[in-house]
Amino acid sequence: MVSTSLMKIVSPCWKPSVEGENSSNRGDVSGRVDGLLWYKDSGQHVNGEFSMAVIQANHILEDQSQLESGSMSSLESGPHGTFVGVYDGHGGPEAARFINDHLFNNIKKFTSENQGMSADVINKAFLATEEEFLSLVKKQWLSRPQIASVGSCCLVGIICAGLLYIANAGDSRVVLGRQEKAVKVAKAVQLSSEHNASVESVREELHSLHPDDPQIVVLKHKVWRVKGLIQVSRSIGDAYLKKAEFNREPLLSKFRLPETFHKPILKAEPAISVQKLYPEDQFLIFASDGLWEHLSNQEAVDIVQSCPRNGIARKLVKAALCEAAKKREMRYSDLKKIDRGVRRHFHDDITVIVLFLDSHLISRSSWHGPLLSIRGGGGIFANT
């Protein structure tokens, strides 16, 4: 059941219908587009059903995402499973797009080399993707110096052989909906921690890693930022805070530090957790921080549990937009009329992937269904 307080948030927004709400796309492989909204209402992955939605706010969409289901290895005999990636770019879309094109291939490569999925495989794939992107920055440095200031948060979930692997670098988040035995409601369990300087433990980690730099985190306009420049402490990209050779002219002066540095200020290594999945684990909500700015973990889980699966990612996006409109004392219908770019003053790009978990499918050792590869946005927004 949805709590009374949550219904007060959501019910005023439930009608009129969300963009595209009256159309079904169960047979639509690449998803559908309606204005700034891209959605794939329902599909089947190795371990159950899924729903995806992306709403654009920036002039150029900086969120990228993907869902891959089938082989997790380059070898035919390798393990099968489901891969989810949410990449929240900043400074531009280039890093997030690069991760979308390279990270999963690196996962498959290292799974093959290591003859199985593991936390080490995922860590190696993150670091390999980082090195490949930094190599691209080096090649383009003189012609496109601004690419040194582009980066992306990176949240990955992998279900393989009954285990759930979560890897995160940045401030996107994954929340598990777990059915409580004693009651009929699903409990929200956050499975990732944010690498954001607003979190005290993150500031403490930065101080311990950079003991000789009292300015490693700075409170600027009431917001904690690493070197006064960026909120996240882990990312892929952001070469200007990883290698001193990119923190100089012709990079824009606002990104240049007054002193040189001898070790990376930001990290690309993800925090990784591995856990067994149980029958009471009902679904996973992967989302960029644009969703969590407006919905709590439990509010999101309540919505997923209480609504039909078909189109549920779109429902979560709509609930967040309703809250964003409410905070600005405006109607959702008026917010929908605001174009990209200007829309960023009201909310961020938002990506949501809901993965439903079928315990019967998760426990199976083999799978022979169709392979699935889908990108959030379907490439529609790539060049807008």
Short mmCIF file of C-alpha atoms in Angstrom, two decimals:
data_model
loop_
_atom_site.label_atom_id
_atom_site.label_comp_id
_atom_site.label_asym_id
_atom_site.label_seq_id
_atom_site.Cartn_x
_atom_site.Cartn_y
_atom_site.Cartn_z
CA MET A 1 0.00 0.00 0.00
CA VAL A 2 1.12 3.57 -0.70
CA SER A 3 1.44 5.67 2.44
CA THR A 4 -0.99 8.56 2.97
CA SER A 5 1.82 11.11 2.82
CA LEU A 6 3.08 9.68 -0.46
CA MET A 7 -0.40 9.75 -1.99
CA LYS A 8 -0.54 13.48 -1.20
CA ILE A 9 2.61 13.88 -3.28
CA VAL A 10 1.66 11.63 -6.15
CA SER A 11 -2.12 11.65 -6.56
CA PRO A 12 -2.45 15.26 -7.81
CA CYS A 13 -0.02 14.34 -10.58
CA TRP A 14 -1.56 11.04 -11.62
CA LYS A 15 -3.98 12.80 -14.00
CA PRO A 16 -3.66 14.13 -16.63
CA SER A 17 -1.64 11.22 -17.94
CA VAL A 18 2.12 11.40 -18.31
CA GLU A 19 3.51 12.08 -21.79
CA GLY A 20 2.82 9.00 -23.91
CA GLU A 21 0.97 7.28 -21.06
CA ASN A 22 -1.85 5.96 -23.21
CA SER A 23 0.43 4.14 -25.63
CA SER A 24 1.89 0.69 -25.01
CA ASN A 25 5.20 -0.41 -26.46
CA ARG A 26 5.64 -3.98 -25.27
CA GLY A 27 6.68 -4.92 -28.78
CA ASP A 28 8.80 -1.82 -29.33
CA VAL A 29 12.42 -2.95 -29.13
CA SER A 30 14.11 0.46 -29.05
CA GLY A 31 11.62 2.37 -26.90
CA ARG A 32 9.57 5.44 -27.74
CA VAL A 33 10.03 9.20 -27.64
CA ASP A 34 7.53 11.88 -26.62
CA GLY A 35 9.04 15.37 -26.50
CA LEU A 36 11.89 15.32 -23.98
CA LEU A 37 10.82 11.91 -22.68
CA TRP A 38 12.19 8.56 -23.86
CA TYR A 39 10.68 5.39 -22.45
CA LYS A 40 10.64 1.63 -22.77
CA ASP A 41 7.64 0.63 -20.69
CA SER A 42 8.25 -3.09 -20.48
CA GLY A 43 10.71 -5.70 -21.59
CA GLN A 44 12.18 -9.03 -20.57
CA HIS A 45 15.69 -9.56 -19.24
CA VAL A 46 17.40 -12.80 -18.21
CA ASN A 47 16.17 -12.51 -14.63
CA GLY A 48 12.69 -10.99 -15.05
CA GLU A 49 11.02 -7.86 -16.45
CA PHE A 50 12.28 -4.28 -16.70
CA SER A 51 11.07 -0.74 -17.36
CA MET A 52 13.16 2.28 -18.41
CA ALA A 53 12.61 6.03 -18.79
CA VAL A 54 14.75 9.11 -19.45
CA ILE A 55 13.71 12.76 -19.25
CA GLN A 56 15.98 15.41 -20.71
CA ALA A 57 16.54 18.73 -18.93
CA ASN A 58 19.92 19.92 -20.20
CA HIS A 59 20.32 21.44 -23.64
CA ILE A 60 22.26 18.28 -24.53
CA LEU A 61 21.29 15.10 -22.65
CA GLU A 62 24.14 14.27 -20.27
CA ASP A 63 22.59 11.09 -18.82
CA GLN A 64 23.38 7.86 -20.69
CA SER A 65 22.29 4.34 -19.76
CA GLN A 66 22.07 0.79 -21.00
CA LEU A 67 20.64 -2.62 -20.24
CA GLU A 68 22.38 -5.71 -21.58
CA SER A 69 20.97 -9.18 -21.01
CA GLY A 70 22.50 -12.43 -22.16
CA SER A 71 26.17 -13.34 -22.27
CA MET A 72 28.42 -11.52 -19.80
CA SER A 73 31.52 -12.88 -21.55
CA SER A 74 33.13 -12.83 -24.99
CA LEU A 75 33.10 -16.65 -24.89
CA GLU A 76 30.01 -18.65 -25.80
CA SER A 77 30.59 -20.87 -22.78
CA GLY A 78 30.75 -17.88 -20.42
CA PRO A 79 28.15 -16.88 -17.82
CA HIS A 80 24.82 -15.26 -18.66
CA GLY A 81 23.14 -12.50 -16.74
CA THR A 82 21.88 -8.92 -16.79
CA PHE A 83 23.96 -5.73 -16.85
CA VAL A 84 22.55 -2.29 -16.00
CA GLY A 85 24.55 0.92 -16.37
CA VAL A 86 23.54 4.48 -15.46
CA TYR A 87 26.05 7.16 -16.48
CA ASP A 88 25.35 10.71 -15.27
CA GLY A 89 27.62 13.03 -17.20
CA HIS A 90 28.78 16.50 -16.22
CA GLY A 91 30.51 19.23 -18.20
CA GLY A 92 29.14 17.66 -21.39
CA PRO A 93 27.92 14.29 -22.70
CA GLU A 94 31.20 12.92 -24.06
CA ALA A 95 32.34 10.86 -21.06
CA ALA A 96 28.92 9.31 -20.45
CA ARG A 97 28.59 8.39 -24.13
CA PHE A 98 32.10 6.90 -24.11
CA ILE A 99 31.25 4.72 -21.10
CA ASN A 100 28.07 3.60 -22.85
CA ASP A 101 30.19 2.46 -25.80
CA HIS A 102 33.07 0.82 -23.92
CA LEU A 103 32.37 -0.29 -20.34
CA PHE A 104 30.23 -3.35 -21.06
CA ASN A 105 32.69 -4.56 -23.70
CA ASN A 106 35.44 -4.30 -21.09
CA ILE A 107 33.29 -6.26 -18.63
CA LYS A 108 32.92 -9.04 -21.23
CA LYS A 109 36.64 -8.98 -22.01
CA PHE A 110 37.76 -9.34 -18.39
CA THR A 111 35.04 -11.90 -17.59
CA SER A 112 36.47 -14.03 -20.41
CA GLU A 113 40.06 -13.57 -19.26
CA ASN A 114 39.17 -14.40 -15.63
CA GLN A 115 36.78 -17.22 -16.62
CA GLY A 116 33.94 -15.77 -14.57
CA MET A 117 32.32 -12.67 -13.09
CA SER A 118 33.88 -11.08 -10.00
CA ALA A 119 34.37 -7.76 -8.22
CA ASP A 120 37.91 -7.72 -9.62
CA VAL A 121 36.57 -8.05 -13.18
CA ILE A 122 34.29 -5.05 -12.64
CA ASN A 123 37.05 -2.96 -11.08
CA LYS A 124 39.39 -3.74 -13.99
CA ALA A 125 36.66 -2.79 -16.49
CA PHE A 126 36.09 0.59 -14.80
CA LEU A 127 39.81 1.38 -14.76
CA ALA A 128 40.31 0.23 -18.36
CA THR A 129 37.42 2.46 -19.50
CA GLU A 130 38.95 5.35 -17.56
CA GLU A 131 42.35 4.87 -19.19
CA GLU A 132 40.78 4.65 -22.65
CA PHE A 133 38.88 7.89 -22.08
CA LEU A 134 41.96 9.68 -20.73
CA SER A 135 43.83 8.53 -23.86
CA LEU A 136 41.08 10.13 -25.95
CA VAL A 137 41.45 13.35 -23.96
CA LYS A 138 45.19 13.36 -24.64
CA LYS A 139 44.62 12.93 -28.39
CA GLN A 140 42.03 15.74 -28.50
CA TRP A 141 43.66 18.01 -25.91
CA LEU A 142 45.00 20.70 -28.27
CA SER A 143 41.97 20.81 -30.57
CA ARG A 144 39.27 20.32 -27.87
CA PRO A 145 40.78 21.24 -24.48
CA GLN A 146 37.34 21.44 -22.87
CA ILE A 147 37.08 17.63 -23.07
CA ALA A 148 39.49 17.54 -20.10
CA SER A 149 36.72 19.00 -17.91
CA VAL A 150 34.11 16.43 -18.98
CA GLY A 151 33.35 13.48 -16.71
CA SER A 152 30.64 11.07 -15.65
CA CYS A 153 29.36 9.26 -12.60
CA CYS A 154 29.07 5.53 -13.22
CA LEU A 155 26.61 3.15 -11.54
CA VAL A 156 26.57 -0.51 -12.58
CA GLY A 157 24.51 -3.49 -11.50
CA ILE A 158 25.18 -7.04 -12.66
CA ILE A 159 23.09 -10.12 -11.88
CA CYS A 160 25.09 -13.26 -12.60
CA ALA A 161 24.92 -16.80 -11.14
CA GLY A 162 22.49 -15.79 -8.41
CA LEU A 163 24.68 -12.92 -7.21
CA LEU A 164 24.08 -9.17 -7.44
CA TYR A 165 27.15 -7.01 -8.06
CA ILE A 166 26.80 -3.26 -7.50
CA ALA A 167 29.63 -0.92 -8.53
CA ASN A 168 29.41 2.83 -8.08
CA ALA A 169 31.63 5.84 -8.72
CA GLY A 170 29.72 9.08 -8.16
CA ASP A 171 26.29 9.99 -6.84
CA SER A 172 23.78 7.88 -8.74
CA ARG A 173 21.93 5.34 -6.57
CA VAL A 174 20.38 1.88 -6.58
CA VAL A 175 17.62 0.91 -4.16
CA LEU A 176 16.28 -2.60 -3.55
CA GLY A 177 12.61 -3.26 -2.84
CA ARG A 178 12.53 -6.14 -0.33
CA GLN A 179 9.25 -7.78 0.69
CA GLU A 180 8.87 -7.81 4.46
CA LYS A 181 7.44 -11.10 5.69
CA ALA A 182 5.40 -9.62 8.52
CA VAL A 183 3.72 -6.88 6.45
CA LYS A 184 2.57 -6.35 2.88
CA VAL A 185 4.80 -3.38 2.14
CA ALA A 186 8.21 -3.54 0.51
CA LYS A 187 11.11 -2.07 2.46
CA ALA A 188 13.59 0.20 0.69
CA VAL A 189 17.21 -0.92 1.04
CA GLN A 190 19.86 1.40 -0.41
CA LEU A 191 22.63 -0.68 -1.98
CA SER A 192 25.06 2.06 -3.01
CA SER A 193 26.64 5.01 -1.26
CA GLU A 194 27.16 8.39 -2.92
CA HIS A 195 30.64 9.78 -3.49
CA ASN A 196 29.60 13.38 -2.96
CA ALA A 197 31.48 15.98 -0.92
CA SER A 198 28.23 16.87 0.87
CA VAL A 199 28.63 13.54 2.74
CA GLU A 200 30.89 13.88 5.79
CA SER A 201 32.52 10.46 5.33
CA VAL A 202 33.47 11.42 1.77
CA ARG A 203 35.11 14.62 3.01
CA GLU A 204 36.98 12.58 5.62
CA GLU A 205 38.17 10.17 2.92
CA LEU A 206 39.42 13.06 0.80
CA HIS A 207 41.29 14.57 3.74
CA SER A 208 42.91 11.20 4.52
CA LEU A 209 43.95 10.72 0.88
CA HIS A 210 45.29 14.29 0.63
CA PRO A 211 46.63 15.09 4.13
CA ASP A 212 48.87 17.90 2.87
CA ASP A 213 46.07 19.80 1.14
CA PRO A 214 43.83 21.76 3.54
CA GLN A 215 41.84 23.01 0.52
CA ILE A 216 40.96 19.55 -0.82
CA VAL A 217 37.30 20.29 0.00
CA VAL A 218 35.92 23.84 0.12
CA LEU A 219 32.52 25.13 1.21
CA LYS A 220 31.43 27.35 -1.67
CA HIS A 221 27.98 28.99 -1.79
CA LYS A 222 26.86 26.61 0.99
CA VAL A 223 27.88 23.56 -1.08
CA TRP A 224 30.92 21.36 -0.35
CA ARG A 225 33.06 20.90 -3.46
CA VAL A 226 36.31 19.08 -4.18
CA LYS A 227 38.90 21.85 -4.73
CA GLY A 228 35.92 24.21 -4.87
CA LEU A 229 35.08 22.86 -8.33
CA ILE A 230 33.08 19.61 -8.29
CA GLN A 231 30.79 17.79 -5.86
CA VAL A 232 31.62 14.17 -6.71
CA SER A 233 34.84 12.58 -5.48
CA ARG A 234 34.81 9.64 -7.91
CA SER A 235 34.16 9.63 -11.64
CA ILE A 236 35.33 8.47 -15.02
CA GLY A 237 36.88 11.34 -16.94
CA ASP A 238 37.48 14.76 -15.32
CA ALA A 239 41.05 14.52 -16.62
CA TYR A 240 41.81 18.03 -15.35
CA LEU A 241 41.59 16.66 -11.77
CA LYS A 242 43.33 13.37 -12.53
CA LYS A 243 46.47 14.47 -14.42
CA ALA A 244 48.23 17.81 -13.95
CA GLU A 245 49.17 17.93 -17.66
CA PHE A 246 45.52 18.76 -18.43
CA ASN A 247 45.16 21.43 -15.71
CA ARG A 248 46.71 24.30 -17.65
CA GLU A 249 46.13 26.40 -20.74
CA PRO A 250 44.30 26.09 -23.09
CA LEU A 251 41.79 24.73 -20.51
CA LEU A 252 39.33 27.41 -19.39
CA SER A 253 40.69 29.38 -16.41
CA LYS A 254 37.72 28.46 -14.17
CA PHE A 255 38.93 24.83 -14.16
CA ARG A 256 42.61 25.59 -13.58
CA LEU A 257 44.03 25.13 -10.09
CA PRO A 258 46.51 27.74 -8.77
CA GLU A 259 48.96 25.00 -7.75
CA THR A 260 50.04 21.78 -9.47
CA PHE A 261 49.26 18.34 -8.06
CA HIS A 262 51.19 15.07 -8.10
CA LYS A 263 48.45 12.47 -7.54
CA PRO A 264 44.89 12.24 -8.90
CA ILE A 265 42.45 14.39 -6.93
CA LEU A 266 39.44 12.30 -8.01
CA LYS A 267 39.31 8.49 -8.15
CA ALA A 268 37.86 6.25 -10.86
CA GLU A 269 37.78 3.09 -8.71
CA PRO A 270 34.21 2.11 -7.90
CA ALA A 271 32.92 0.99 -4.53
CA ILE A 272 31.78 -2.60 -5.14
CA SER A 273 29.43 -4.82 -3.17
CA VAL A 274 28.45 -8.43 -3.84
CA GLN A 275 25.41 -10.12 -2.34
CA LYS A 276 23.19 -13.13 -2.83
CA LEU A 277 19.67 -12.51 -4.07
CA TYR A 278 16.75 -13.98 -2.12
CA PRO A 279 13.10 -14.63 -3.06
CA GLU A 280 11.98 -11.63 -0.97
CA ASP A 281 14.14 -9.32 -3.11
CA GLN A 282 11.45 -8.02 -5.47
CA PHE A 283 12.97 -5.28 -7.64
CA LEU A 284 15.86 -2.84 -8.07
CA ILE A 285 15.56 0.87 -8.90
CA PHE A 286 18.65 2.29 -10.62
CA ALA A 287 18.55 6.06 -11.10
CA SER A 288 20.70 9.13 -11.59
CA ASP A 289 20.64 11.66 -8.76
CA GLY A 290 17.99 13.69 -10.60
CA LEU A 291 15.36 11.25 -9.30
CA TRP A 292 16.64 11.10 -5.72
CA GLU A 293 16.65 14.91 -5.45
CA HIS A 294 12.85 14.71 -5.41
CA LEU A 295 11.91 11.24 -4.12
CA SER A 296 13.06 9.37 -1.03
CA ASN A 297 14.09 5.72 -1.29
CA GLN A 298 10.88 4.55 0.39
CA GLU A 299 8.65 6.80 -1.73
CA ALA A 300 10.15 5.33 -4.90
CA VAL A 301 9.76 1.75 -3.62
CA ASP A 302 6.15 2.43 -2.58
CA ILE A 303 5.30 3.68 -6.08
CA VAL A 304 6.87 0.64 -7.77
CA GLN A 305 5.12 -1.79 -5.42
CA SER A 306 1.68 -0.18 -5.72
CA CYS A 307 1.49 0.41 -9.50
CA PRO A 308 1.41 -1.89 -12.55
CA ARG A 309 4.84 -2.92 -13.81
CA ASN A 310 4.17 -1.68 -17.34
CA GLY A 311 5.42 1.92 -17.51
CA ILE A 312 6.61 2.05 -13.91
CA ALA A 313 9.91 3.83 -14.73
CA ARG A 314 7.84 6.56 -16.40
CA LYS A 315 5.65 6.77 -13.29
CA LEU A 316 8.75 7.39 -11.15
CA VAL A 317 9.99 10.11 -13.50
CA LYS A 318 6.57 11.76 -13.41
CA ALA A 319 6.42 11.64 -9.60
CA ALA A 320 9.82 13.37 -9.47
CA LEU A 321 8.73 16.03 -11.98
CA CYS A 322 5.54 16.67 -9.99
CA GLU A 323 7.67 17.28 -6.91
CA ALA A 324 10.01 19.55 -8.89
CA ALA A 325 7.02 21.58 -10.10
CA LYS A 326 5.53 21.71 -6.60
CA LYS A 327 8.79 23.09 -5.18
CA ARG A 328 8.57 25.96 -7.67
CA GLU A 329 4.86 26.49 -6.96
CA MET A 330 3.85 25.57 -10.48
CA ARG A 331 1.74 22.89 -12.12
CA TYR A 332 3.18 19.76 -13.70
CA SER A 333 1.36 20.63 -16.93
CA ASP A 334 3.22 23.97 -17.04
CA LEU A 335 6.58 22.35 -16.29
CA LYS A 336 6.06 20.04 -19.30
CA LYS A 337 5.91 23.08 -21.58
CA ILE A 338 9.40 24.28 -20.63
CA ASP A 339 12.05 23.40 -23.22
CA ARG A 340 15.41 21.70 -22.67
CA GLY A 341 18.16 23.96 -21.38
CA VAL A 342 15.74 26.21 -19.51
CA ARG A 343 14.27 23.02 -17.98
CA ARG A 344 17.58 22.46 -16.14
CA HIS A 345 16.65 25.30 -13.77
CA PHE A 346 13.78 23.12 -12.53
CA HIS A 347 15.23 19.60 -12.54
CA ASP A 348 18.20 17.58 -13.80
CA ASP A 349 18.30 14.97 -16.55
CA ILE A 350 16.70 11.89 -14.97
CA THR A 351 17.32 8.25 -15.86
CA VAL A 352 15.37 5.42 -14.21
CA ILE A 353 15.73 1.67 -14.78
CA VAL A 354 13.51 -0.66 -12.75
CA LEU A 355 14.62 -4.29 -12.76
CA PHE A 356 12.08 -6.81 -11.49
CA LEU A 357 13.62 -9.97 -10.04
CA ASP A 358 12.14 -13.40 -10.73
CA SER A 359 13.73 -15.73 -8.16
CA HIS A 360 12.97 -18.76 -10.34
CA LEU A 361 14.91 -17.26 -13.27
CA ILE A 362 17.75 -16.01 -11.07
CA SER A 363 18.37 -19.49 -9.67
CA ARG A 364 18.69 -21.07 -13.12
CA SER A 365 22.24 -21.89 -14.18
CA SER A 366 21.61 -21.50 -17.91
CA TRP A 367 19.45 -19.33 -20.14
CA HIS A 368 18.53 -19.65 -23.79
CA GLY A 369 16.27 -16.68 -24.41
CA PRO A 370 16.89 -13.81 -26.87
CA LEU A 371 19.80 -11.47 -26.24
CA LEU A 372 18.89 -7.92 -25.29
CA SER A 373 20.80 -4.66 -25.70
CA ILE A 374 19.00 -1.35 -25.18
CA ARG A 375 20.24 2.19 -24.63
CA GLY A 376 18.35 4.76 -22.61
CA GLY A 377 17.24 7.39 -25.11
CA GLY A 378 17.73 4.87 -27.90
CA GLY A 379 20.34 7.20 -29.40
CA ILE A 380 17.51 9.65 -30.18
CA PHE A 381 18.99 12.46 -28.10
CA ALA A 382 22.62 11.71 -28.96
CA ASN A 383 23.10 14.60 -31.37
CA THR A 384 20.46 17.06 -30.19
#
